[in-house]
Short mmCIF file of C-alpha atoms in Angstrom, two decimals:
data_model
loop_
_atom_site.label_atom_id
_atom_site.label_comp_id
_atom_site.label_asym_id
_atom_site.label_seq_id
_atom_site.Cartn_x
_atom_site.Cartn_y
_atom_site.Cartn_z
CA UNK V 1 35.75 125.93 -53.00
CA UNK V 2 35.35 129.30 -54.73
CA UNK V 3 38.12 130.34 -57.06
CA UNK V 4 40.29 133.16 -55.83
CA UNK V 5 42.67 135.52 -57.54
CA UNK V 6 44.91 137.83 -55.51
CA UNK V 7 44.11 140.50 -58.12
CA UNK V 8 40.73 140.79 -56.40
CA UNK V 9 42.63 142.90 -53.88
CA UNK V 10 42.48 146.63 -54.50
CA UNK V 11 45.73 148.61 -54.67
CA UNK V 12 45.98 152.32 -53.97
CA UNK V 13 43.47 152.16 -51.11
CA UNK V 14 43.96 154.71 -48.34
CA UNK V 15 42.61 153.96 -44.87
CA UNK V 16 41.82 156.68 -42.31
CA UNK V 17 40.41 156.25 -38.86
CA UNK V 18 37.37 158.36 -37.95
CA UNK V 19 39.41 161.13 -36.31
CA UNK V 20 41.90 161.12 -39.20
CA UNK V 21 44.66 160.93 -36.61
CA UNK V 22 46.06 157.77 -38.22
CA UNK V 23 46.11 156.44 -41.76
CA UNK V 24 47.60 153.60 -43.75
CA UNK V 25 48.19 152.58 -47.37
CA UNK V 26 47.83 148.79 -47.51
CA UNK V 27 49.49 147.05 -50.41
CA UNK V 28 46.19 145.32 -51.12
CA UNK V 29 42.70 145.86 -49.72
CA UNK V 30 40.12 143.05 -49.79
CA UNK V 31 36.37 142.76 -49.26
CA UNK V 32 35.75 138.97 -49.28
CA UNK V 33 32.22 137.60 -49.59
CA UNK V 34 32.76 134.12 -48.14
CA UNK V 35 34.81 132.21 -45.60
CA UNK V 36 36.58 130.43 -48.44
CA UNK V 37 37.69 133.72 -50.01
CA UNK V 38 38.90 134.82 -46.60
CA UNK V 39 40.82 131.59 -46.12
CA UNK V 40 42.48 131.98 -49.51
CA UNK V 41 43.57 135.55 -48.74
CA UNK V 42 45.29 134.25 -45.61
CA UNK V 43 46.99 131.53 -47.63
CA UNK V 44 48.24 133.98 -50.26
CA UNK V 45 49.41 136.41 -47.57
CA UNK V 46 51.48 133.67 -45.98
CA UNK V 47 52.95 132.67 -49.35
CA UNK V 48 53.92 136.28 -50.06
CA UNK V 49 55.22 136.89 -46.50
CA UNK V 50 52.61 139.58 -45.85
CA UNK V 51 50.74 140.33 -42.67
CA UNK V 52 46.96 140.68 -42.57
CA UNK V 53 44.82 143.21 -40.72
CA UNK V 54 41.06 143.08 -40.34
CA UNK V 55 39.47 146.52 -40.28
CA UNK V 56 36.00 147.29 -38.95
CA UNK V 57 34.35 150.67 -38.55
CA UNK V 58 37.67 152.50 -38.25
CA UNK V 59 36.57 154.24 -35.07
CA UNK V 60 39.63 153.45 -32.94
CA UNK V 61 41.56 156.69 -32.28
CA UNK V 62 44.88 154.82 -32.54
CA UNK V 63 46.83 152.92 -35.19
CA UNK V 64 45.70 149.48 -33.98
CA UNK V 65 43.87 148.92 -37.30
CA UNK V 66 46.64 150.16 -39.60
CA UNK V 67 48.84 148.06 -41.89
CA UNK V 68 51.00 148.47 -44.98
CA UNK V 69 50.47 144.86 -46.08
CA UNK V 70 47.04 143.23 -46.60
CA UNK V 71 43.92 144.87 -45.15
CA UNK V 72 40.59 143.05 -45.07
CA UNK V 73 37.12 144.46 -44.52
CA UNK V 74 34.34 142.05 -43.53
CA UNK V 75 31.61 144.46 -44.71
CA UNK V 76 30.10 141.78 -46.99
CA UNK V 77 30.18 139.11 -44.28
CA UNK V 78 27.18 140.66 -42.58
CA UNK V 79 24.40 138.08 -42.51
CA UNK V 80 22.01 137.48 -39.66
CA UNK V 81 22.45 133.78 -38.86
CA UNK V 82 19.88 133.29 -36.11
CA UNK V 83 17.50 135.20 -33.85
CA UNK V 84 15.91 133.52 -30.83
CA UNK V 85 13.39 136.03 -29.52
CA UNK V 86 12.37 133.71 -26.69
CA UNK V 87 15.91 133.42 -25.31
CA UNK V 88 16.77 136.99 -26.39
CA UNK V 89 19.81 135.97 -28.44
CA UNK V 90 21.06 136.94 -31.87
CA UNK V 91 23.83 135.37 -33.95
CA UNK V 92 25.39 137.44 -36.72
CA UNK V 93 28.43 137.45 -38.93
CA UNK V 94 31.25 139.64 -37.69
CA UNK V 95 30.81 142.30 -40.37
CA UNK V 96 27.40 143.37 -39.07
CA UNK V 97 27.60 146.79 -37.46
CA UNK V 98 26.14 147.72 -34.10
CA UNK V 99 24.10 150.38 -35.92
CA UNK V 100 22.52 147.68 -38.08
CA UNK V 101 21.64 145.70 -34.96
CA UNK V 102 20.14 148.76 -33.28
CA UNK V 103 18.21 150.12 -36.23
CA UNK V 104 17.04 147.09 -38.20
CA UNK V 105 17.77 143.65 -36.81
CA UNK V 106 16.89 143.80 -33.11
CA UNK V 107 13.82 146.11 -33.18
CA UNK V 108 12.09 143.83 -35.67
CA UNK V 109 12.31 141.05 -33.07
CA UNK V 110 11.50 143.15 -30.03
CA UNK V 111 15.07 143.03 -28.70
CA UNK V 112 17.78 145.44 -27.57
CA UNK V 113 21.45 145.19 -26.72
CA UNK V 114 21.93 145.16 -22.94
CA UNK V 115 24.49 147.96 -22.75
CA UNK V 116 26.34 150.19 -25.20
CA UNK V 117 29.15 152.70 -25.37
CA UNK V 118 28.98 156.18 -26.86
CA UNK V 119 28.96 155.16 -30.54
CA UNK V 120 27.61 152.29 -32.61
CA UNK V 121 29.56 152.41 -35.87
CA UNK V 122 31.73 149.43 -34.92
CA UNK V 123 31.35 145.98 -36.41
CA UNK V 124 30.41 143.13 -34.09
CA UNK V 125 33.80 141.51 -34.64
CA UNK V 126 35.57 144.77 -33.93
CA UNK V 127 33.65 145.92 -30.87
CA UNK V 128 34.66 142.84 -28.89
CA UNK V 129 38.28 143.19 -29.98
CA UNK V 130 39.31 146.14 -27.81
CA UNK V 131 37.24 145.95 -24.61
CA UNK V 132 34.60 148.47 -25.68
CA UNK V 133 32.33 149.40 -22.79
CA UNK V 134 29.46 151.53 -21.59
CA UNK V 135 28.81 152.42 -17.97
CA UNK V 136 27.02 150.80 -15.05
CA UNK V 137 28.04 149.38 -11.69
CA UNK V 138 26.44 146.01 -12.47
CA UNK V 139 27.36 145.91 -16.16
CA UNK V 140 30.55 144.60 -17.73
CA UNK V 141 32.11 145.51 -21.06
CA UNK V 142 30.23 144.76 -24.27
CA UNK V 143 31.99 141.40 -24.70
CA UNK V 144 30.56 140.06 -21.42
CA UNK V 145 27.34 139.55 -23.41
CA UNK V 146 29.03 137.26 -25.94
CA UNK V 147 27.77 133.68 -25.60
CA UNK V 148 29.62 132.03 -28.47
CA UNK V 149 31.95 133.00 -31.31
CA UNK V 150 33.54 131.39 -34.33
CA UNK V 151 37.21 132.07 -35.02
CA UNK V 152 39.29 131.40 -38.12
CA UNK V 153 42.93 130.68 -37.28
CA UNK V 154 45.84 131.82 -39.43
CA UNK V 155 45.93 128.40 -41.17
CA UNK V 156 42.23 128.67 -42.09
CA UNK V 157 41.05 126.23 -39.43
CA UNK V 158 37.74 127.20 -37.82
CA UNK V 159 37.17 127.00 -34.05
CA UNK V 160 33.88 127.30 -32.20
CA UNK V 161 34.39 128.91 -28.82
CA UNK V 162 32.24 129.42 -25.73
CA UNK V 163 32.53 128.94 -22.00
CA UNK V 164 31.84 125.24 -22.66
CA UNK V 165 33.98 124.71 -25.76
CA UNK V 166 37.55 125.98 -26.20
CA UNK V 167 36.97 128.01 -23.06
CA UNK V 168 40.49 129.46 -22.76
CA UNK V 169 40.46 130.66 -26.37
CA UNK V 170 36.97 132.08 -25.75
CA UNK V 171 38.25 134.10 -22.79
CA UNK V 172 41.05 135.45 -24.95
CA UNK V 173 38.96 136.05 -28.08
CA UNK V 174 36.40 138.18 -26.23
CA UNK V 175 39.13 140.83 -26.27
CA UNK V 176 41.09 139.46 -29.20
CA UNK V 177 42.99 142.66 -30.11
CA UNK V 178 43.01 141.57 -33.74
CA UNK V 179 45.90 139.15 -33.27
CA UNK V 180 44.36 135.74 -32.50
CA UNK V 181 42.60 135.13 -35.79
CA UNK V 182 39.53 136.38 -37.60
CA UNK V 183 36.17 136.49 -35.84
CA UNK V 184 33.60 135.07 -38.28
CA UNK V 185 30.41 135.17 -36.21
CA UNK V 186 29.21 136.08 -32.74
CA UNK V 187 26.21 135.02 -30.64
CA UNK V 188 25.05 137.82 -28.34
CA UNK V 189 22.83 137.81 -25.28
CA UNK V 190 20.28 140.59 -25.66
CA UNK V 191 17.19 141.53 -23.68
CA UNK V 192 13.61 142.53 -24.46
CA UNK V 193 13.49 145.96 -26.07
CA UNK V 194 13.47 148.71 -23.45
CA UNK V 195 13.33 152.46 -23.01
CA UNK V 196 15.83 154.41 -20.95
CA UNK V 197 15.06 157.41 -18.74
CA UNK V 198 18.05 159.72 -18.68
CA UNK V 199 18.46 162.47 -16.11
CA UNK V 200 21.27 165.01 -16.36
CA UNK V 201 22.17 167.44 -13.59
CA UNK V 202 25.01 169.91 -13.10
CA UNK V 203 27.03 169.63 -9.93
CA UNK V 204 30.55 170.17 -8.55
CA UNK V 205 33.41 167.72 -8.88
CA UNK V 206 34.16 167.44 -5.17
CA UNK V 207 30.45 167.01 -4.36
CA UNK V 208 30.32 163.98 -6.65
CA UNK V 209 33.62 162.52 -5.45
CA UNK V 210 32.70 162.73 -1.76
CA UNK V 211 29.59 160.59 -2.35
CA UNK V 212 30.87 158.69 -5.37
CA UNK V 213 29.68 155.22 -4.32
CA UNK V 214 26.17 156.52 -3.67
CA UNK V 215 26.09 158.22 -7.06
CA UNK V 216 27.33 155.12 -8.89
CA UNK V 217 24.74 152.95 -7.13
CA UNK V 218 21.91 155.43 -7.70
CA UNK V 219 21.22 154.33 -11.29
CA UNK V 220 21.59 151.28 -13.49
CA UNK V 221 23.90 153.28 -15.75
CA UNK V 222 25.66 156.20 -14.07
CA UNK V 223 28.48 158.32 -15.43
CA UNK V 224 29.63 161.92 -15.29
CA UNK V 225 31.68 164.42 -17.23
CA UNK V 226 34.02 167.01 -15.74
CA UNK V 227 34.89 170.36 -17.31
CA UNK V 228 38.62 171.07 -16.77
CA UNK V 229 39.66 174.53 -15.56
CA UNK V 230 36.43 174.54 -13.53
CA UNK V 231 34.81 172.57 -10.70
CA UNK V 232 31.78 171.85 -12.88
CA UNK V 233 30.47 168.40 -13.71
CA UNK V 234 27.33 166.96 -15.25
CA UNK V 235 26.01 163.72 -13.78
CA UNK V 236 24.15 161.35 -16.09
CA UNK V 237 21.82 158.72 -14.61
CA UNK V 238 20.02 156.23 -16.84
CA UNK V 239 17.42 153.66 -15.82
CA UNK V 240 15.06 151.33 -17.63
CA UNK V 241 11.50 152.61 -17.69
CA UNK V 242 8.04 151.79 -18.99
CA UNK V 243 7.24 155.45 -19.52
CA UNK V 244 6.56 156.81 -22.99
CA UNK V 245 9.08 158.59 -25.17
CA UNK V 246 10.01 162.09 -23.99
CA UNK V 247 12.48 163.91 -26.22
CA UNK V 248 13.01 167.66 -26.19
CA UNK V 249 15.32 168.58 -29.04
CA UNK V 250 16.89 172.01 -29.19
CA UNK V 251 18.72 172.02 -32.50
CA UNK V 252 19.96 175.59 -32.04
CA UNK V 253 21.63 174.82 -28.72
CA UNK V 254 22.79 171.32 -29.66
CA UNK V 255 23.90 171.83 -33.25
CA UNK V 256 24.54 175.52 -33.84
CA UNK V 257 26.04 176.37 -30.44
CA UNK V 258 27.13 172.99 -29.05
CA UNK V 259 28.83 171.86 -32.25
CA UNK V 260 29.53 174.51 -34.87
CA UNK V 261 30.13 177.51 -32.59
CA UNK V 262 32.21 175.37 -30.23
CA UNK V 263 34.41 174.14 -33.07
CA UNK V 264 34.90 177.71 -34.29
CA UNK V 265 35.80 178.93 -30.79
CA UNK V 266 38.29 176.11 -30.27
CA UNK V 267 39.82 176.94 -33.65
CA UNK V 268 40.26 180.57 -32.53
CA UNK V 269 41.83 179.18 -29.34
CA UNK V 270 44.57 177.53 -31.41
CA UNK V 271 45.88 181.08 -31.90
CA UNK V 272 45.00 182.36 -28.40
CA UNK V 273 45.11 179.35 -26.09
CA UNK V 274 44.49 181.45 -22.98
CA UNK V 275 40.78 181.66 -23.87
CA UNK V 276 40.19 177.89 -23.50
CA UNK V 277 39.09 178.14 -19.82
CA UNK V 278 36.68 180.94 -20.77
CA UNK V 279 35.26 178.84 -23.62
CA UNK V 280 34.75 175.95 -21.20
CA UNK V 281 32.96 178.12 -18.64
CA UNK V 282 30.73 179.84 -21.20
CA UNK V 283 29.69 176.61 -22.94
CA UNK V 284 28.99 174.93 -19.62
CA UNK V 285 26.77 177.87 -18.67
CA UNK V 286 24.78 177.90 -21.89
CA UNK V 287 24.67 174.22 -22.84
CA UNK V 288 25.09 172.10 -19.71
CA UNK V 289 24.17 173.93 -16.51
CA UNK V 290 20.92 172.94 -14.80
CA UNK V 291 18.99 169.71 -15.24
CA UNK V 292 17.22 167.88 -18.02
CA UNK V 293 15.59 164.55 -18.73
CA UNK V 294 14.90 162.42 -21.75
CA UNK V 295 13.18 159.09 -22.45
CA UNK V 296 13.91 157.18 -25.63
CA UNK V 297 14.83 153.81 -27.09
CA UNK V 298 17.85 152.43 -25.25
CA UNK V 299 20.44 152.83 -28.02
CA UNK V 300 19.31 156.41 -28.67
CA UNK V 301 20.14 157.25 -25.05
CA UNK V 302 23.37 155.23 -24.79
CA UNK V 303 24.85 156.80 -27.93
CA UNK V 304 26.01 160.40 -27.98
CA UNK V 305 27.26 162.91 -30.51
CA UNK V 306 31.07 162.87 -30.33
CA UNK V 307 31.11 166.22 -32.16
CA UNK V 308 34.23 166.64 -34.32
CA UNK V 309 37.65 165.06 -34.81
CA UNK V 310 39.74 164.52 -31.69
CA UNK V 311 42.70 162.83 -30.06
CA UNK V 312 41.65 160.51 -27.25
CA UNK V 313 43.20 158.44 -24.53
CA UNK V 314 41.27 156.51 -21.91
CA UNK V 315 42.40 154.37 -19.00
CA UNK V 316 40.67 151.88 -16.75
CA UNK V 317 41.56 152.80 -13.17
CA UNK V 318 40.83 150.45 -10.23
CA UNK V 319 37.60 151.93 -8.97
CA UNK V 320 38.90 152.54 -5.45
CA UNK V 321 41.37 155.08 -6.88
CA UNK V 322 38.82 157.13 -8.84
CA UNK V 323 38.66 160.14 -6.54
CA UNK V 324 42.40 160.51 -5.94
CA UNK V 325 43.18 160.25 -9.67
CA UNK V 326 40.65 162.95 -10.58
CA UNK V 327 41.88 165.20 -7.78
CA UNK V 328 45.47 164.83 -8.97
CA UNK V 329 44.37 165.62 -12.52
CA UNK V 330 42.67 168.79 -11.31
CA UNK V 331 45.70 169.81 -9.26
CA UNK V 332 48.03 169.27 -12.21
CA UNK V 333 45.93 171.53 -14.44
CA UNK V 334 45.95 174.24 -11.77
CA UNK V 335 49.75 173.94 -11.41
CA UNK V 336 50.42 173.95 -15.16
CA UNK V 337 48.76 177.13 -16.43
CA UNK V 338 50.57 176.84 -19.76
CA UNK V 339 48.44 173.77 -20.61
CA UNK V 340 44.89 174.48 -21.70
CA UNK V 341 42.71 171.39 -21.54
CA UNK V 342 39.63 170.70 -23.62
CA UNK V 343 36.41 169.50 -22.03
CA UNK V 344 35.04 167.02 -21.20
CA UNK V 345 36.82 164.46 -19.06
CA UNK V 346 34.48 161.47 -19.25
CA UNK V 347 34.11 159.16 -16.23
CA UNK V 348 32.37 155.78 -16.56
CA UNK V 349 32.11 152.67 -14.39
CA UNK V 350 32.42 149.01 -15.45
CA UNK V 351 32.02 145.76 -13.52
CA UNK V 352 34.88 143.28 -13.45
CA UNK V 353 34.95 140.26 -15.75
CA UNK V 354 37.13 137.25 -16.55
CA UNK V 355 38.03 138.21 -20.12
CA UNK V 356 41.76 137.58 -20.39
CA UNK V 357 42.94 140.93 -21.80
CA UNK V 358 40.03 143.20 -20.94
CA UNK V 359 41.08 146.27 -18.91
CA UNK V 360 38.31 145.27 -16.50
CA UNK V 361 39.64 141.73 -16.06
CA UNK V 362 39.35 140.73 -12.38
CA UNK V 363 38.74 144.29 -11.16
CA UNK V 364 35.91 146.81 -11.03
CA UNK V 365 37.17 149.83 -12.91
CA UNK V 366 36.51 153.46 -13.63
CA UNK V 367 37.26 154.48 -17.19
CA UNK V 368 38.53 158.06 -17.32
CA UNK V 369 38.84 159.45 -20.82
CA UNK V 370 40.46 162.70 -21.94
CA UNK V 371 40.38 164.39 -25.34
CA UNK V 372 42.01 167.07 -27.43
CA UNK V 373 39.75 168.33 -30.19
CA UNK V 374 41.04 169.00 -33.69
CA UNK V 375 38.88 171.95 -34.82
CA UNK V 376 38.64 171.88 -38.62
CA UNK V 377 41.34 169.21 -38.51
CA UNK V 378 43.93 171.46 -36.86
CA UNK V 379 46.36 169.92 -34.38
CA UNK V 380 46.16 171.26 -30.82
CA UNK V 381 49.24 170.53 -28.66
CA UNK V 382 48.31 167.92 -26.07
CA UNK V 383 51.37 165.69 -25.48
CA UNK V 384 52.24 167.15 -22.07
CA UNK V 385 48.70 166.58 -20.74
CA UNK V 386 48.35 163.12 -22.26
CA UNK V 387 51.78 162.03 -20.98
CA UNK V 388 51.00 163.26 -17.48
CA UNK V 389 47.71 161.39 -17.45
CA UNK V 390 49.24 158.16 -18.75
CA UNK V 391 51.91 158.24 -16.03
CA UNK V 392 49.30 159.04 -13.40
CA UNK V 393 47.09 156.15 -14.52
CA UNK V 394 50.03 153.75 -14.41
CA UNK V 395 50.92 154.98 -10.92
CA UNK V 396 47.51 153.83 -9.69
CA UNK V 397 47.42 150.51 -11.53
CA UNK V 398 45.54 151.71 -14.59
CA UNK V 399 45.26 149.86 -17.88
CA UNK V 400 44.86 151.64 -21.24
CA UNK V 401 41.77 151.20 -23.37
CA UNK V 402 43.06 149.07 -26.25
CA UNK V 403 41.42 151.19 -28.94
CA UNK V 404 42.80 154.48 -27.64
CA UNK V 405 46.21 156.13 -27.86
CA UNK V 406 48.87 154.98 -25.40
CA UNK V 407 52.66 154.47 -25.23
CA UNK V 408 52.75 151.25 -23.21
CA UNK V 409 55.19 148.47 -24.18
CA UNK V 410 55.16 144.75 -23.51
CA UNK V 411 57.25 145.02 -20.33
CA UNK V 412 54.66 147.29 -18.74
CA UNK V 413 51.77 145.19 -20.04
CA UNK V 414 53.27 142.17 -18.30
CA UNK V 415 53.15 144.10 -15.02
CA UNK V 416 49.58 145.41 -15.33
CA UNK V 417 47.97 142.36 -16.97
CA UNK V 418 48.37 139.09 -15.03
CA UNK V 419 47.30 137.15 -18.14
CA UNK V 420 49.51 138.94 -20.66
CA UNK V 421 52.06 136.13 -21.09
CA UNK V 422 49.32 133.49 -21.23
CA UNK V 423 47.54 135.49 -23.93
CA UNK V 424 50.70 135.90 -25.98
CA UNK V 425 51.52 132.21 -25.69
CA UNK V 426 48.03 131.40 -26.93
CA UNK V 427 48.47 133.91 -29.75
CA UNK V 428 51.69 132.18 -30.84
CA UNK V 429 49.92 128.83 -30.92
CA UNK V 430 47.03 130.18 -33.02
CA UNK V 431 49.27 132.25 -35.31
CA UNK V 432 52.79 130.77 -35.27
CA UNK V 433 53.87 132.75 -38.35
CA UNK V 434 52.74 136.11 -36.92
CA UNK V 435 50.33 136.67 -39.77
CA UNK V 436 48.19 139.07 -37.73
CA UNK V 437 50.94 141.19 -36.17
CA UNK V 438 50.78 144.66 -37.70
CA UNK V 439 53.13 147.58 -37.06
CA UNK V 440 51.21 148.56 -33.91
CA UNK V 441 51.88 145.18 -32.32
CA UNK V 442 55.44 144.92 -33.54
CA UNK V 443 56.12 148.25 -31.85
CA UNK V 444 54.61 147.08 -28.57
CA UNK V 445 56.29 143.67 -28.55
CA UNK V 446 59.79 144.66 -29.64
#
């Protein structure tokens, strides 16, 4: 066993999430290079009555990754353990990032991930921890493509989990929330590398909602974005194709106008909020109205530019309630003229699964996400809008995205998650000393 000294931990480290909406100052920060070092950190944390938090890419726009005790990055536990090109599987250590899979590991073997969300900066261990998802009527969350995983318990014991081995723990660990143990490695089902053909088209919100099922079924990966204070939407349909790459970049529109000018205008709007609807209408006209198409490598199409820092909340709504929720959101904005809402509202569709704590567990869902940008880091008031939306989502049986901001407590989670108590009982068995409960979880469970 490798020798270990707790002095290997770094003091004075400051953690920020990507949006810089949350931060933490852990007492010690570690970057272990082996399972044995990791096991010894857990042992020393227990001896010193400290909790432990694993941090990945830091992309979660909430404080789920924050701690004032011991923080551990798995950035050096990033080996490729196996690639089976014939069966289209890859096994990697949990510190490997999705970007590394997309850019280096999978292309060299002629493989691609089956589905992705909007960004790829997460680690493999982190992306399965919060129910991360893309969009597609016949596609589940990212973790539905996990075949096997290896978990280190709080006492350092290692468990191998799959649908055939430790099946209940596997169901829980595919949305582990950072409180079951430490994911060491993951085996993923991939597919042969493919191109995606993306078609975007402007439309009206009510037009899409009236024929929502037809729209959702019209493409392998369908989603749309709505521009509050207007009836405007952009539909996005993506399908696998054998056609050659077709990319039409317009750096002036995308970068100068769509990013830098937008951020400046939203900063001006922090002084004159009444211009937000005008900004939305003008930017829709110049950057989004009409139609366009693009063909590129799958991950290049799945991933988007999230622009600049932002507050975010997102809820998984039972799909049958999609239209009524969006209509009530629109009505609320019209009846609350003092609230100026940033675009876009993002609407995506995910197939149900049997992952114990996934928002899509046992129900087809529509993820509806709202944002409040922070132009040049400046806070824009958004509590009234976010609170309304959270209450609306709960009214229709919604479940919050685990990585996003929410104010839900354990009593409400017990009502909206049929497996919540089972999951927490399993958590107590795997971590009886609450080694992995950070402030976020203590707040929820109190």
